[in-house]
Tab-separated table of C-alpha atoms and ligand atoms in Angstrom:
chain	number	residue	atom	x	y	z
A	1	UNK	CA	7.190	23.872	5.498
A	2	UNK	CA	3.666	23.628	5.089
A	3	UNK	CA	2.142	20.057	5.890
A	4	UNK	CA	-0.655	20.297	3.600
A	5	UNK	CA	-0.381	18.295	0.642
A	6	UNK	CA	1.188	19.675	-2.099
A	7	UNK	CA	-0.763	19.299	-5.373
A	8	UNK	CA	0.526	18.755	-8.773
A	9	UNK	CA	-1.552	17.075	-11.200
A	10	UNK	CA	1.235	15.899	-13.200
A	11	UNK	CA	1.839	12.182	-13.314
A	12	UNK	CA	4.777	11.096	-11.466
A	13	UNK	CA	6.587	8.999	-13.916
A	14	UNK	CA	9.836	6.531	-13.684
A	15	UNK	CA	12.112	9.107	-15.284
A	16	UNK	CA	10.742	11.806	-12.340
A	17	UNK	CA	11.876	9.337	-9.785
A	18	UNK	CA	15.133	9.160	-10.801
A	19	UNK	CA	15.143	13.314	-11.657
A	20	UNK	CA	14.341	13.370	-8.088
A	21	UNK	CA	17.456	11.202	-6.960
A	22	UNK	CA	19.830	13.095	-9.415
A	23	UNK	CA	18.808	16.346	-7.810
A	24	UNK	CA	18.884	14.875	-3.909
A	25	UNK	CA	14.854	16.013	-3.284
A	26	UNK	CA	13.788	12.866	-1.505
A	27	UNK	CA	11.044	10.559	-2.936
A	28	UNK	CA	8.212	9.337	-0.976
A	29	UNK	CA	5.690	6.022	-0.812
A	30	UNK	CA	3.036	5.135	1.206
A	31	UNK	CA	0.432	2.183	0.867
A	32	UNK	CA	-2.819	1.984	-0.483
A	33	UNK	CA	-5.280	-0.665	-0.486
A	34	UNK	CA	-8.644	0.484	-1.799
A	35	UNK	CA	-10.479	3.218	-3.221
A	36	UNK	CA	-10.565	5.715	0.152
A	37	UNK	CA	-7.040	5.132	1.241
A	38	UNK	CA	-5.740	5.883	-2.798
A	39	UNK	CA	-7.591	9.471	-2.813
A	40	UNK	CA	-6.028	10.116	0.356
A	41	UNK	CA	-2.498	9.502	-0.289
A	42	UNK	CA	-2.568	10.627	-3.740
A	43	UNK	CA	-2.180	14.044	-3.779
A	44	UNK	CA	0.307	13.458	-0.623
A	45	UNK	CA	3.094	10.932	-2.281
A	46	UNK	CA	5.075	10.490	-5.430
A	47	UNK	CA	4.364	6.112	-5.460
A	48	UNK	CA	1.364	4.535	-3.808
A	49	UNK	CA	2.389	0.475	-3.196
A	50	UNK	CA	-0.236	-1.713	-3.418
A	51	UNK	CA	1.385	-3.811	-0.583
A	52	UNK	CA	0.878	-7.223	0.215
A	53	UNK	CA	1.156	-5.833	3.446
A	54	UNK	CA	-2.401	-6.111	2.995
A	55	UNK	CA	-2.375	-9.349	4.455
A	56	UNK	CA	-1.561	-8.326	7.888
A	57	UNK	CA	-2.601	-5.119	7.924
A	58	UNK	CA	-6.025	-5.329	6.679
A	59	UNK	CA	-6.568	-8.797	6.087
A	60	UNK	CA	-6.331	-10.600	9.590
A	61	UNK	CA	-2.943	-12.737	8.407
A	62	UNK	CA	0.337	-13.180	10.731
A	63	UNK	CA	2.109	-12.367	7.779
A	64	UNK	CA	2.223	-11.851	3.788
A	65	UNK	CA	3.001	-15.481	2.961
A	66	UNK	CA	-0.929	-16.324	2.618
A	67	UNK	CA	-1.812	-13.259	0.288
A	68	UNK	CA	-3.183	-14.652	-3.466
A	69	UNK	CA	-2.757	-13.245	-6.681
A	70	UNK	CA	-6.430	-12.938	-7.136
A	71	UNK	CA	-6.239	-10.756	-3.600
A	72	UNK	CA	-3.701	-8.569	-5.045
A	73	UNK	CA	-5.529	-8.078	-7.971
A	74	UNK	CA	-9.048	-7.176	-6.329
A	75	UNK	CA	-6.730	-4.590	-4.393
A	76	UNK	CA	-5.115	-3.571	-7.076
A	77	UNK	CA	-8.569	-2.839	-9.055
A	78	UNK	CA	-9.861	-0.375	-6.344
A	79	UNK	CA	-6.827	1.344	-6.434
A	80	UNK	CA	-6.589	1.746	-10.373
A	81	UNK	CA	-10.188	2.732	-10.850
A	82	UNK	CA	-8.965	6.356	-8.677
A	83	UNK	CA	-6.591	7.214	-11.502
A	84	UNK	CA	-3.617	8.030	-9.248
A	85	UNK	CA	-1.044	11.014	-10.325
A	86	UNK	CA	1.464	8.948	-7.782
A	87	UNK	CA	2.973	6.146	-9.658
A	88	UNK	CA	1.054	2.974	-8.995
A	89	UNK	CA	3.234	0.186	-7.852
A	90	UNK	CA	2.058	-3.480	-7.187
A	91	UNK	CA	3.591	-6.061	-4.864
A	92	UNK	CA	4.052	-9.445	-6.531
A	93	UNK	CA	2.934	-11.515	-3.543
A	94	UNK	CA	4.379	-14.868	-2.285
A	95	UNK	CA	4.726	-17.571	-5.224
A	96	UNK	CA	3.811	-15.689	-8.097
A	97	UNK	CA	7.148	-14.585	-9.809
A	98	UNK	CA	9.048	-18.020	-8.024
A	99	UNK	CA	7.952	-20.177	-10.657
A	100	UNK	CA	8.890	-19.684	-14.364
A	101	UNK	CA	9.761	-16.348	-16.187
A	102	UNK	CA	6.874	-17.319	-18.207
A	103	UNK	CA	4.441	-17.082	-15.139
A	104	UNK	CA	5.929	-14.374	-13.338
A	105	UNK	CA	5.559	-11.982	-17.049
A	106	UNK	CA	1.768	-13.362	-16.822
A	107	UNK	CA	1.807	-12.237	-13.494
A	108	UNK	CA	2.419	-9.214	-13.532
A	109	UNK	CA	1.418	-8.000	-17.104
A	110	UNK	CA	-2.103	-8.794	-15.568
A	111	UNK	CA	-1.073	-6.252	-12.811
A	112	UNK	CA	0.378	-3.436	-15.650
A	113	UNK	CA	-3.050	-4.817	-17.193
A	114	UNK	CA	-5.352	-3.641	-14.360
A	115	UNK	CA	-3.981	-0.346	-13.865
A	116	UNK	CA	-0.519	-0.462	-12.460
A	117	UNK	CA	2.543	1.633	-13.738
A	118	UNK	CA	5.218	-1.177	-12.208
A	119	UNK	CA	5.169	-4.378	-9.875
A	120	UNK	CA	7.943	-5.155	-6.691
A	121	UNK	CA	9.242	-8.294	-5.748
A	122	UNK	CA	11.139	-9.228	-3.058
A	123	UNK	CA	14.476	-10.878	-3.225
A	124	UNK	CA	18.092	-10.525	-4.703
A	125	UNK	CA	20.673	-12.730	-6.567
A	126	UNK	CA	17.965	-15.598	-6.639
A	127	UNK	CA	15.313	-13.374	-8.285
A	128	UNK	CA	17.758	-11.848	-10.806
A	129	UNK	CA	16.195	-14.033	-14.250
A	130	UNK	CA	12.710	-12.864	-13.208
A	131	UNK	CA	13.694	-9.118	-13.055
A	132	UNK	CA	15.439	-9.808	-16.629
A	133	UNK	CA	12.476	-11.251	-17.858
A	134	UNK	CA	10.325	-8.561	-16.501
A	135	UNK	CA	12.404	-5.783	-18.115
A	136	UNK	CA	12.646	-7.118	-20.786
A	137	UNK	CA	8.802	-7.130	-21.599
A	138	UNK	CA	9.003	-3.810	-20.883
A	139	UNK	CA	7.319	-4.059	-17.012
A	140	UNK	CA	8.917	-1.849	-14.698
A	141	UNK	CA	10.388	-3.503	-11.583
A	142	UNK	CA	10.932	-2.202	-7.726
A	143	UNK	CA	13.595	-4.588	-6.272
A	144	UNK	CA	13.221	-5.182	-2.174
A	145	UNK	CA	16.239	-6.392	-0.483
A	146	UNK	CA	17.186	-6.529	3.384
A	147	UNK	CA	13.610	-7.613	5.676
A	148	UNK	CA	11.665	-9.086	3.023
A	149	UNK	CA	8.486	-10.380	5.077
A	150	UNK	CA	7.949	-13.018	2.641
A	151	UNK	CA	11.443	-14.463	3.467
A	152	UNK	CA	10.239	-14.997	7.270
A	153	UNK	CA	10.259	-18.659	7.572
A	154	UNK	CA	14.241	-18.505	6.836
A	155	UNK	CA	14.922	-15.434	8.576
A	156	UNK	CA	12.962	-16.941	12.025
A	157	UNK	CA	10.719	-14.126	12.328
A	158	UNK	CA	10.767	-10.414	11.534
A	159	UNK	CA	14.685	-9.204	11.832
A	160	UNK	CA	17.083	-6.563	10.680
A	161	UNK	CA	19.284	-7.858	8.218
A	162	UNK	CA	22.626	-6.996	6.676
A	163	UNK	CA	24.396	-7.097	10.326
A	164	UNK	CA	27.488	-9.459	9.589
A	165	UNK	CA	30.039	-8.740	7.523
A	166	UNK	CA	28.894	-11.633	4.548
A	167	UNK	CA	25.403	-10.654	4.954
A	168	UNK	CA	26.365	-6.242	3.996
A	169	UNK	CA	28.527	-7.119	1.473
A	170	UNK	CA	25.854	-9.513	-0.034
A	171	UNK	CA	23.076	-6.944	-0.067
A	172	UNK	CA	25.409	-4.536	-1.419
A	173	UNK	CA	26.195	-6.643	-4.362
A	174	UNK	CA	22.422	-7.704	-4.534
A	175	UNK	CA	21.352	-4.137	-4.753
A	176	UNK	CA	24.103	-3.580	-7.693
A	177	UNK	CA	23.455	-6.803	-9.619
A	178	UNK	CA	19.532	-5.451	-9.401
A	179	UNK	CA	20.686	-2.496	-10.782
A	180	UNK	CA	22.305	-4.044	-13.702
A	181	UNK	CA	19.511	-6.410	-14.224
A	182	UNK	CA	17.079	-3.310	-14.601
A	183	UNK	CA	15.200	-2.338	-11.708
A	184	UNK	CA	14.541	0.992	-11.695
A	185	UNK	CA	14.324	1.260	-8.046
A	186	UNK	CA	14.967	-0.459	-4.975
A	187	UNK	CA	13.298	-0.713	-1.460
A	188	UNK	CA	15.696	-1.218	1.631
A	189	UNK	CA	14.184	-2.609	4.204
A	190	UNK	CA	14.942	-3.255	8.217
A	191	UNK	CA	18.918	-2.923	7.674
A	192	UNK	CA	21.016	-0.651	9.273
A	193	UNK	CA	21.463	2.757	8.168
A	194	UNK	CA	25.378	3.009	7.074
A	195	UNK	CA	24.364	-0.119	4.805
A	196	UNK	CA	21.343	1.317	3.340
A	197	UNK	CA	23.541	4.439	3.182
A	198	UNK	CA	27.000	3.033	1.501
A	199	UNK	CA	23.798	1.341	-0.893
A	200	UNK	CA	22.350	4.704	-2.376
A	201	UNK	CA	25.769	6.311	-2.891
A	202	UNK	CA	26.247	3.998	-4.926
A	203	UNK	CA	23.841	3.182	-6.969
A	204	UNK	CA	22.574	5.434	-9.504
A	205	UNK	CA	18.709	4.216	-9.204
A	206	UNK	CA	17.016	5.486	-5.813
A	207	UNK	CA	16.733	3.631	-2.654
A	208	UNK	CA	13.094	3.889	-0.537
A	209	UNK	CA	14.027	2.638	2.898
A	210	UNK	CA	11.863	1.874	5.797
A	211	UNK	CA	13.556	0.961	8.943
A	212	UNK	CA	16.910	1.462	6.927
A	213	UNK	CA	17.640	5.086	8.210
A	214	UNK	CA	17.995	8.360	6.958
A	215	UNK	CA	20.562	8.096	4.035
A	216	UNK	CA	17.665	6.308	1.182
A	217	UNK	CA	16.562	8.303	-1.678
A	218	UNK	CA	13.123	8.381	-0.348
A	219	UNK	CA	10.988	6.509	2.321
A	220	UNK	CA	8.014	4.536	2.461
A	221	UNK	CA	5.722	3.644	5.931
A	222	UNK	CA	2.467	1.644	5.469
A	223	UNK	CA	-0.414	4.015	5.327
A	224	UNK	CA	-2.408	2.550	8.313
A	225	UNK	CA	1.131	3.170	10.575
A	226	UNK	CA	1.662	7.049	9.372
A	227	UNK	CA	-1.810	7.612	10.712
A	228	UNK	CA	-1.686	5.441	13.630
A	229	UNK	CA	-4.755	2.664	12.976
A	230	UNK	CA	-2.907	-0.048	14.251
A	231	UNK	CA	-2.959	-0.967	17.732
A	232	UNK	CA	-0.449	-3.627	19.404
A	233	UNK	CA	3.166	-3.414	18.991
A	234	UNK	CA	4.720	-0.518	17.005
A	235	UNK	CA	8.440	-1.467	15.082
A	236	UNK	CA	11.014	1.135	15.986
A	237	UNK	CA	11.078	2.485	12.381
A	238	UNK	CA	7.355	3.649	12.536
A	239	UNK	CA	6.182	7.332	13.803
A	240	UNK	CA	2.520	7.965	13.391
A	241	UNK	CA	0.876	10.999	13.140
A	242	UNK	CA	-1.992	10.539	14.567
A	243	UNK	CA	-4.128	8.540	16.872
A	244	UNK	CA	-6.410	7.468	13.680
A	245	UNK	CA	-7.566	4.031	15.952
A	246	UNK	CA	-8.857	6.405	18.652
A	247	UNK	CA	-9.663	9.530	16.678
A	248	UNK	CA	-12.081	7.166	14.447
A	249	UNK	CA	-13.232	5.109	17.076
A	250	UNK	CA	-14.506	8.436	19.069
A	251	UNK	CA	-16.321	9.647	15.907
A	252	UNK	CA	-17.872	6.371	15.740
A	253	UNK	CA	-18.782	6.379	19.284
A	254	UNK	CA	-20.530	9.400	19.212
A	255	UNK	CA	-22.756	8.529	16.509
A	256	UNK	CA	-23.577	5.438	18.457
A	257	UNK	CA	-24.571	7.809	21.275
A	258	UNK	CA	-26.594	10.086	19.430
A	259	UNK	CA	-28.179	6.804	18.112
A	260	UNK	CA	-29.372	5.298	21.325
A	261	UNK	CA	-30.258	8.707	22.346
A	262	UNK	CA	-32.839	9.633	19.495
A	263	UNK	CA	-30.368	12.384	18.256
A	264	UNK	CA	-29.731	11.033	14.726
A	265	UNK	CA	-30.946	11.028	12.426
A	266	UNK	CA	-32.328	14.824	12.749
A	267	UNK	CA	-34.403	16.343	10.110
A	268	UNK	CA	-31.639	17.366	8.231
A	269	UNK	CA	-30.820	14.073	7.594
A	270	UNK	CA	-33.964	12.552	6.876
A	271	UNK	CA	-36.381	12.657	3.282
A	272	UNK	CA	-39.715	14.244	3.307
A	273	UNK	CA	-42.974	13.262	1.915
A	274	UNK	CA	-44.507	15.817	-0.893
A	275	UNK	CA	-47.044	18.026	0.847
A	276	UNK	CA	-49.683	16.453	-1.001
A	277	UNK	CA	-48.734	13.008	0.101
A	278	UNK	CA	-48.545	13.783	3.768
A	279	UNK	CA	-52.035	12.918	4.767
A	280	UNK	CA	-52.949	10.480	2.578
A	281	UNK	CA	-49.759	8.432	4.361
A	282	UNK	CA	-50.611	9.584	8.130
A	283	UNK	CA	-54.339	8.145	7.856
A	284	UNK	CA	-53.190	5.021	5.691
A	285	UNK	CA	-54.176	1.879	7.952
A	286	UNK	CA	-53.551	-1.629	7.214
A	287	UNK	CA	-55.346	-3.725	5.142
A	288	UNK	CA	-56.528	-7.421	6.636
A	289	UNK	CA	-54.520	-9.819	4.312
A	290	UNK	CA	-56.184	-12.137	3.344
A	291	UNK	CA	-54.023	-16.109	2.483
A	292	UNK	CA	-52.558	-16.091	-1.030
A	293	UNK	CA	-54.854	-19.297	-2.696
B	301	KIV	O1	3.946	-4.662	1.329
B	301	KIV	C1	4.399	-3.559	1.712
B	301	KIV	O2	3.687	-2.721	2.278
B	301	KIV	C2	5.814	-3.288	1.464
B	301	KIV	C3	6.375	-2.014	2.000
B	301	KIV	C4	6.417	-1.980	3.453
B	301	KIV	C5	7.678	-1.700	1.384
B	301	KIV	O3	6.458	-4.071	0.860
């Protein structure tokens, strides 16, 4: 298998996602949150997430509970303007589709407004009238069920869910009543794998998992953890595949060097005067100033 990316111009579309379930070739999702990180992934992935994993990734936050609308939106924006082939998702971040169904469609039309193809929210059985809603203005929704980081204050920090009895058999029927409601995919998140598992063989739309094992429809890993920018503690679900902190950092480094060495810029990287220019600049000597009146 080559690890090149493998192009195809064709937009990936709702109906390809769930071609791609029907016929078992697994789907994958990364994260983008700007212009650079878009034209990367793009020709990699079938969905680029406009997480609000921007918060702590990129943003300095503990966690997602502080990211805005209007954050999510300037993200958002720098994503649309590359014209991704992968289909463009958008989180709905932290009090935006709580509210009213009335909001939460204002919400997120301004999302499908900017650029996006569909919007995720976290959440189950409580969130079901706001997927409804959703659907039925014809928005596209990603469910999220299991670790949902904007749930952290009542899970007491960052766990895998779904290990007791009550708490499988309610994601289970969370991920169906989804399903019914009209999301047209779901992502599992930090749950164990037969759950996550026993989830997709059921359900006809696909599962993405991340931390939820090997038996999803597809996965998804934050961009900045694939490539390895983020230093400090790495969850057990994460493999990166490179050192991008260190291999940046030494580029970066480098240049600094040649900097404080008189090695760059050389002429190659440097403008020239016109011939005919060149002495009339090299004997040019100040003028005495004299006080504006
Ligand atoms: O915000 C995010 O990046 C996410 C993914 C990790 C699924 O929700």
């Amino acid at each position: 298998m080559s690890d090149k990316p493998q192009p195809s111009s064709a937009k990936v579309t709702i109906p390809l996602l769930q071609q791609l379930k029907n016929e078992e070739r697994r789907i994958t999702m990364t994260t983008a949150y700007d212009a650079v990180t878009a034209r990367i992934a793009d020709p990699v992935v079938d969905i680029i997430l406009v997480g609000d994993s921007v918060g702590n990734v990129c943003l300095g936050f503990d966690n997602t509970l502080p990211v805005s609308l209007s954050m999510m939106n300037h993200h958002l924006e720098a994503v649309a303007r590359t014209r991704p082939r992968a289909l463009l998702v958008a989180d709905l971040p932290f009090l935006s589709f709580h509210i009213s169904p009335q909001e939460t469609i204002r919400n997120a039309g301004g999302f499908l407004q900017r650029g996006a193809d569909a919007v995720k929210l976290e959440g189950g059985a409580k969130r079901l009238d706001m997927v409804r809603a959703l659907v039925d203005c014809e928005i596209p929704v990603m469910g999220h069920l299991g670790l949902t980081p904007q749930s952290v204050n009542v899970m007491g920090g960052f766990k895998v869910q779904g290990r007791s009895d009550d708490d499988a058999i309610q994601l289970l029927e969370d991920a169906h009543r989804l399903a019914e409601a009209g999301c047209f995919a779901l992502v599992l998140e930090g749950i164990p794998a037969e759950l996550a598992a026993r989830a997709t063989e059921t359900l006809t739309i696909p599962t993405i998992g991340i931390g939820a094992g090997m038996g999803c429809s597809g996965q998804v890993l934050v961009f900045h953890d694939v490539v390895g920018l983020i230093q400090g503690h790495r969850p057990k679900f994460v493999r990166a595949y490179s050192d991008g902190f260190h291999v940046l950092q030494e580029a970066l480094s480098r240049w600094a060097a040649d900097v404080r060495e008189g090695m760059f810029p050389a002429a190659q990287e440097s403008y020239r005067l016109p011939e005919p220019l060149k002495d009339l600049i090299a004997n040019w000597v100040p003028r005495k100033m004299g006080r504006p009146q």
